[in-house]
Amino acid sequence: MTISEAIQSFPGLSDVSEDYLTKVLTDRSVTGTASYTLDVKADAELCAADLYMAIVASPDFSEGKFSLKYPRGYLLSMARSLYENNGEAANASKVAIGKSTALKKWW
């Protein structure tokens, strides 16, 4: 299994475009065609976390009766966990999961 294949095996990442996967791999100086081993596990997980963050920022899609919504809370918690488990506490602290509150009443 290659590093790219390992990343795409994460839940929700199988449909990520090859171009964007290549961009994330390049940004992290990871060779996607290299064999996936325990030595590169952290790199693969950090790339997956970056992809989760990108998906969260993507808009929902709908056309006719078809719609695609992303489980943003799940994706954010996965990204935070992957960042924390691989020594990137600074990135993990940037991942905000919570409810928004209205500044004033609407009625």
Tab-separated table of N, CA and C in Angstrom:
chain	number	residue	atom	x	y	z
A	1	MET	N	0.850	-1.172	0.000
A	1	MET	CA	0.000	0.000	0.000
A	1	MET	C	0.898	1.239	0.000
A	2	THR	N	0.523	2.214	-0.820
A	2	THR	CA	1.274	3.466	-0.858
A	2	THR	C	0.753	4.422	0.217
A	3	ILE	N	1.499	5.489	0.452
A	3	ILE	CA	1.060	6.498	1.414
A	3	ILE	C	-0.244	7.131	0.939
A	4	SER	N	-0.350	7.412	-0.345
A	4	SER	CA	-1.591	7.988	-0.886
A	4	SER	C	-2.775	7.072	-0.631
A	5	GLU	N	-2.601	5.787	-0.863
A	5	GLU	CA	-3.685	4.825	-0.631
A	5	GLU	C	-4.049	4.750	0.848
A	6	ALA	N	-3.049	4.822	1.712
A	6	ALA	CA	-3.311	4.795	3.155
A	6	ALA	C	-4.133	6.008	3.571
A	7	ILE	N	-3.801	7.168	3.038
A	7	ILE	CA	-4.543	8.389	3.367
A	7	ILE	C	-5.976	8.282	2.865
A	8	GLN	N	-6.151	7.786	1.648
A	8	GLN	CA	-7.491	7.664	1.076
A	8	GLN	C	-8.328	6.595	1.773
A	9	SER	N	-7.703	5.748	2.582
A	9	SER	CA	-8.456	4.729	3.312
A	9	SER	C	-9.100	5.280	4.584
A	10	PHE	N	-8.736	6.498	4.992
A	10	PHE	CA	-9.378	7.121	6.150
A	10	PHE	C	-10.847	7.378	5.823
A	11	PRO	N	-11.733	7.242	6.804
A	11	PRO	CA	-13.161	7.504	6.558
A	11	PRO	C	-13.388	8.902	5.989
A	12	GLY	N	-14.108	8.961	4.873
A	12	GLY	CA	-14.448	10.241	4.266
A	12	GLY	C	-13.422	10.803	3.305
A	13	LEU	N	-12.283	10.138	3.135
A	13	LEU	CA	-11.237	10.691	2.269
A	13	LEU	C	-11.087	9.961	0.940
A	14	SER	N	-11.897	8.961	0.692
A	14	SER	CA	-11.755	8.202	-0.556
A	14	SER	C	-12.128	9.020	-1.788
A	15	ASP	N	-12.937	10.055	-1.622
A	15	ASP	CA	-13.375	10.862	-2.765
A	15	ASP	C	-12.561	12.132	-2.971
A	16	VAL	N	-11.503	12.326	-2.194
A	16	VAL	CA	-10.674	13.522	-2.354
A	16	VAL	C	-9.971	13.442	-3.707
A	17	SER	N	-9.947	14.563	-4.417
A	17	SER	CA	-9.331	14.565	-5.747
A	17	SER	C	-7.833	14.279	-5.655
A	18	GLU	N	-7.318	13.619	-6.669
A	18	GLU	CA	-5.889	13.306	-6.722
A	18	GLU	C	-5.051	14.581	-6.685
A	19	ASP	N	-5.530	15.627	-7.355
A	19	ASP	CA	-4.787	16.885	-7.379
A	19	ASP	C	-4.651	17.483	-5.987
A	20	TYR	N	-5.743	17.484	-5.225
A	20	TYR	CA	-5.665	18.072	-3.889
A	20	TYR	C	-4.832	17.195	-2.959
A	21	LEU	N	-4.952	15.889	-3.095
A	21	LEU	CA	-4.125	14.983	-2.303
A	21	LEU	C	-2.650	15.230	-2.598
A	22	THR	N	-2.309	15.386	-3.870
A	22	THR	CA	-0.930	15.671	-4.254
A	22	THR	C	-0.455	16.985	-3.650
A	23	LYS	N	-1.322	18.000	-3.629
A	23	LYS	CA	-0.967	19.287	-3.033
A	23	LYS	C	-0.641	19.138	-1.548
A	24	VAL	N	-1.506	18.424	-0.821
A	24	VAL	CA	-1.282	18.238	0.614
A	24	VAL	C	0.002	17.445	0.858
A	25	LEU	N	0.222	16.407	0.078
A	25	LEU	CA	1.451	15.624	0.205
A	25	LEU	C	2.678	16.497	-0.054
A	26	THR	N	2.614	17.315	-1.085
A	26	THR	CA	3.728	18.206	-1.419
A	26	THR	C	3.956	19.227	-0.314
A	27	ASP	N	2.879	19.805	0.214
A	27	ASP	CA	3.000	20.786	1.298
A	27	ASP	C	3.691	20.199	2.518
A	28	ARG	N	3.516	18.920	2.751
A	28	ARG	CA	4.131	18.255	3.906
A	28	ARG	C	5.400	17.490	3.525
A	29	SER	N	5.872	17.666	2.298
A	29	SER	CA	7.099	17.010	1.810
A	29	SER	C	7.029	15.486	1.957
A	30	VAL	N	5.893	14.928	1.564
A	30	VAL	CA	5.674	13.484	1.637
A	30	VAL	C	5.530	12.948	0.223
A	31	THR	N	6.174	11.817	-0.051
A	31	THR	CA	6.066	11.171	-1.354
A	31	THR	C	4.922	10.170	-1.312
A	32	GLY	N	3.856	10.478	-2.018
A	32	GLY	CA	2.653	9.654	-1.980
A	32	GLY	C	2.825	8.264	-2.543
A	33	THR	N	3.789	8.084	-3.440
A	33	THR	CA	3.991	6.776	-4.062
A	33	THR	C	4.886	5.859	-3.232
A	34	ALA	N	5.459	6.387	-2.153
A	34	ALA	CA	6.300	5.562	-1.277
A	34	ALA	C	5.425	4.566	-0.523
A	35	SER	N	6.030	3.495	-0.077
A	35	SER	CA	5.294	2.476	0.675
A	35	SER	C	4.892	3.010	2.042
A	36	TYR	N	3.681	2.659	2.442
A	36	TYR	CA	3.191	3.045	3.766
A	36	TYR	C	3.775	2.085	4.792
A	37	THR	N	4.514	2.631	5.741
A	37	THR	CA	5.100	1.853	6.831
A	37	THR	C	4.881	2.612	8.132
A	38	LEU	N	5.221	1.979	9.236
A	38	LEU	CA	5.095	2.655	10.531
A	38	LEU	C	5.971	3.904	10.602
A	39	ASP	N	7.062	3.919	9.842
A	39	ASP	CA	7.953	5.081	9.846
A	39	ASP	C	7.282	6.333	9.289
A	40	VAL	N	6.295	6.167	8.418
A	40	VAL	CA	5.624	7.322	7.797
A	40	VAL	C	4.177	7.473	8.262
A	41	LYS	N	3.801	6.704	9.285
A	41	LYS	CA	2.421	6.752	9.789
A	41	LYS	C	2.032	8.162	10.223
A	42	ALA	N	2.895	8.835	10.961
A	42	ALA	CA	2.585	10.187	11.445
A	42	ALA	C	2.397	11.145	10.279
A	43	ASP	N	3.266	11.057	9.272
A	43	ASP	CA	3.132	11.932	8.102
A	43	ASP	C	1.796	11.703	7.402
A	44	ALA	N	1.418	10.441	7.242
A	44	ALA	CA	0.146	10.120	6.581
A	44	ALA	C	-1.033	10.643	7.396
A	45	GLU	N	-0.974	10.485	8.712
A	45	GLU	CA	-2.072	10.958	9.557
A	45	GLU	C	-2.179	12.479	9.547
A	46	LEU	N	-1.047	13.175	9.490
A	46	LEU	CA	-1.091	14.640	9.425
A	46	LEU	C	-1.651	15.112	8.085
A	47	CYS	N	-1.323	14.404	7.016
A	47	CYS	CA	-1.919	14.731	5.715
A	47	CYS	C	-3.431	14.507	5.762
A	48	ALA	N	-3.854	13.422	6.395
A	48	ALA	CA	-5.288	13.150	6.529
A	48	ALA	C	-5.968	14.259	7.326
A	49	ALA	N	-5.328	14.722	8.394
A	49	ALA	CA	-5.896	15.814	9.195
A	49	ALA	C	-6.047	17.075	8.351
A	50	ASP	N	-5.039	17.372	7.529
A	50	ASP	CA	-5.120	18.538	6.642
A	50	ASP	C	-6.290	18.400	5.667
A	51	LEU	N	-6.491	17.193	5.158
A	51	LEU	CA	-7.600	16.959	4.231
A	51	LEU	C	-8.945	17.100	4.929
A	52	TYR	N	-9.044	16.606	6.157
A	52	TYR	CA	-10.290	16.783	6.915
A	52	TYR	C	-10.601	18.264	7.087
A	53	MET	N	-9.596	19.063	7.391
A	53	MET	CA	-9.813	20.500	7.565
A	53	MET	C	-10.274	21.141	6.255
A	54	ALA	N	-9.738	20.688	5.140
A	54	ALA	CA	-10.151	21.230	3.843
A	54	ALA	C	-11.597	20.859	3.531
A	55	ILE	N	-11.988	19.642	3.857
A	55	ILE	CA	-13.364	19.209	3.601
A	55	ILE	C	-14.341	20.013	4.448
A	56	VAL	N	-13.971	20.270	5.693
A	56	VAL	CA	-14.838	21.057	6.581
A	56	VAL	C	-15.096	22.438	5.991
A	57	ALA	N	-14.095	22.996	5.328
A	57	ALA	CA	-14.229	24.330	4.736
A	57	ALA	C	-14.995	24.313	3.418
A	58	SER	N	-15.269	23.127	2.889
A	58	SER	CA	-15.986	23.013	1.619
A	58	SER	C	-17.483	23.213	1.828
A	59	PRO	N	-18.146	23.825	0.856
A	59	PRO	CA	-19.597	24.004	0.991
A	59	PRO	C	-20.340	22.695	0.735
A	60	ASP	N	-21.530	22.596	1.283
A	60	ASP	CA	-22.395	21.464	0.960
A	60	ASP	C	-22.815	21.601	-0.500
A	61	PHE	N	-23.172	20.483	-1.110
A	61	PHE	CA	-23.527	20.478	-2.525
A	61	PHE	C	-24.916	19.887	-2.686
A	62	SER	N	-25.721	20.510	-3.513
A	62	SER	CA	-27.013	19.916	-3.853
A	62	SER	C	-27.372	20.271	-5.289
A	63	GLU	N	-27.972	19.299	-5.949
A	63	GLU	CA	-28.430	19.485	-7.323
A	63	GLU	C	-29.663	18.613	-7.497
A	64	GLY	N	-30.776	19.246	-7.714
A	64	GLY	CA	-32.022	18.495	-7.816
A	64	GLY	C	-32.312	17.800	-6.498
A	65	LYS	N	-32.514	16.489	-6.552
A	65	LYS	CA	-32.799	15.722	-5.342
A	65	LYS	C	-31.539	15.201	-4.667
A	66	PHE	N	-30.397	15.380	-5.307
A	66	PHE	CA	-29.137	14.905	-4.738
A	66	PHE	C	-28.512	15.995	-3.880
A	67	SER	N	-28.080	15.622	-2.691
A	67	SER	CA	-27.349	16.575	-1.859
A	67	SER	C	-26.233	15.849	-1.123
A	68	LEU	N	-25.172	16.580	-0.870
A	68	LEU	CA	-24.010	16.035	-0.182
A	68	LEU	C	-23.666	16.966	0.964
A	69	LYS	N	-23.777	16.449	2.182
A	69	LYS	CA	-23.433	17.212	3.380
A	69	LYS	C	-22.326	16.469	4.103
A	70	TYR	N	-21.398	17.217	4.639
A	70	TYR	CA	-20.289	16.622	5.365
A	70	TYR	C	-20.558	16.669	6.866
A	71	PRO	N	-20.233	15.602	7.589
A	71	PRO	CA	-20.401	15.614	9.049
A	71	PRO	C	-19.271	16.425	9.687
A	72	ARG	N	-19.428	17.721	9.699
A	72	ARG	CA	-18.345	18.619	10.092
A	72	ARG	C	-17.825	18.382	11.510
A	73	GLY	N	-18.709	18.109	12.440
A	73	GLY	CA	-18.268	17.846	13.810
A	73	GLY	C	-17.344	16.643	13.886
A	74	TYR	N	-17.708	15.578	13.188
A	74	TYR	CA	-16.881	14.370	13.153
A	74	TYR	C	-15.535	14.659	12.499
A	75	LEU	N	-15.558	15.348	11.366
A	75	LEU	CA	-14.315	15.640	10.655
A	75	LEU	C	-13.393	16.518	11.495
A	76	LEU	N	-13.957	17.497	12.184
A	76	LEU	CA	-13.147	18.358	13.044
A	76	LEU	C	-12.534	17.574	14.202
A	77	SER	N	-13.311	16.686	14.806
A	77	SER	CA	-12.760	15.908	15.915
A	77	SER	C	-11.680	14.944	15.431
A	78	MET	N	-11.854	14.392	14.237
A	78	MET	CA	-10.813	13.530	13.661
A	78	MET	C	-9.535	14.323	13.410
A	79	ALA	N	-9.671	15.508	12.822
A	79	ALA	CA	-8.502	16.339	12.539
A	79	ALA	C	-7.783	16.698	13.831
A	80	ARG	N	-8.534	17.140	14.831
A	80	ARG	CA	-7.916	17.523	16.106
A	80	ARG	C	-7.173	16.340	16.722
A	81	SER	N	-7.812	15.191	16.724
A	81	SER	CA	-7.197	13.996	17.295
A	81	SER	C	-5.912	13.625	16.563
A	82	LEU	N	-5.941	13.669	15.241
A	82	LEU	CA	-4.750	13.327	14.460
A	82	LEU	C	-3.627	14.326	14.699
A	83	TYR	N	-3.952	15.608	14.773
A	83	TYR	CA	-2.927	16.615	15.070
A	83	TYR	C	-2.326	16.378	16.455
A	84	GLU	N	-3.179	16.170	17.466
A	84	GLU	CA	-2.691	15.961	18.837
A	84	GLU	C	-1.836	14.709	18.945
A	85	ASN	N	-2.279	13.624	18.328
A	85	ASN	CA	-1.562	12.353	18.427
A	85	ASN	C	-0.228	12.356	17.700
A	86	ASN	N	-0.020	13.330	16.830
A	86	ASN	CA	1.215	13.363	16.046
A	86	ASN	C	2.050	14.605	16.318
A	87	GLY	N	1.877	15.188	17.492
A	87	GLY	CA	2.763	16.246	17.947
A	87	GLY	C	2.523	17.628	17.389
A	88	GLU	N	1.353	17.887	16.843
A	88	GLU	CA	1.062	19.223	16.323
A	88	GLU	C	-0.039	19.871	17.160
A	89	ALA	N	0.300	20.116	18.418
A	89	ALA	CA	-0.663	20.715	19.348
A	89	ALA	C	-1.109	22.096	18.881
A	90	ALA	N	-0.215	22.831	18.220
A	90	ALA	CA	-0.578	24.170	17.733
A	90	ALA	C	-1.712	24.082	16.713
A	91	ASN	N	-1.630	23.136	15.798
A	91	ASN	CA	-2.711	22.957	14.823
A	91	ASN	C	-3.968	22.426	15.496
A	92	ALA	N	-3.799	21.540	16.467
A	92	ALA	CA	-4.960	20.987	17.170
A	92	ALA	C	-5.718	22.081	17.901
A	93	SER	N	-4.997	23.043	18.458
A	93	SER	CA	-5.668	24.108	19.211
A	93	SER	C	-6.441	25.056	18.299
A	94	LYS	N	-6.130	25.051	17.016
A	94	LYS	CA	-6.849	25.897	16.057
A	94	LYS	C	-8.177	25.284	15.619
A	95	VAL	N	-8.359	23.999	15.902
A	95	VAL	CA	-9.578	23.305	15.499
A	95	VAL	C	-10.655	23.583	16.537
A	96	ALA	N	-11.655	24.332	16.136
A	96	ALA	CA	-12.730	24.698	17.060
A	96	ALA	C	-13.963	23.857	16.800
A	97	ILE	N	-14.434	23.212	17.839
A	97	ILE	CA	-15.670	22.443	17.756
A	97	ILE	C	-16.604	23.018	18.805
A	98	GLY	N	-17.735	23.444	18.376
A	98	GLY	CA	-18.657	24.001	19.351
A	98	GLY	C	-19.890	24.560	18.686
A	99	LYS	N	-20.704	25.172	19.490
A	99	LYS	CA	-21.937	25.764	18.995
A	99	LYS	C	-21.772	27.269	18.951
A	100	SER	N	-22.345	27.881	17.952
A	100	SER	CA	-22.305	29.336	17.881
A	100	SER	C	-23.459	29.898	18.700
A	101	THR	N	-23.289	31.116	19.138
A	101	THR	CA	-24.346	31.759	19.911
A	101	THR	C	-24.725	33.064	19.242
A	102	ALA	N	-25.976	33.374	19.287
A	102	ALA	CA	-26.462	34.620	18.693
A	102	ALA	C	-26.049	35.794	19.576
A	103	LEU	N	-25.671	36.887	18.951
A	103	LEU	CA	-25.280	38.071	19.702
A	103	LEU	C	-26.483	38.821	20.252
A	104	LYS	N	-27.606	38.695	19.572
A	104	LYS	CA	-28.824	39.341	20.067
A	104	LYS	C	-30.025	38.518	19.625
A	105	LYS	N	-31.133	38.769	20.249
A	105	LYS	CA	-32.346	38.032	19.896
A	105	LYS	C	-32.841	38.459	18.524
A	106	TRP	N	-33.412	37.511	17.812
A	106	TRP	CA	-33.928	37.787	16.475
A	106	TRP	C	-35.404	38.119	16.509
A	107	TRP	N	-36.023	38.012	17.633
A	107	TRP	CA	-37.459	38.268	17.718
A	107	TRP	C	-37.773	39.340	18.719
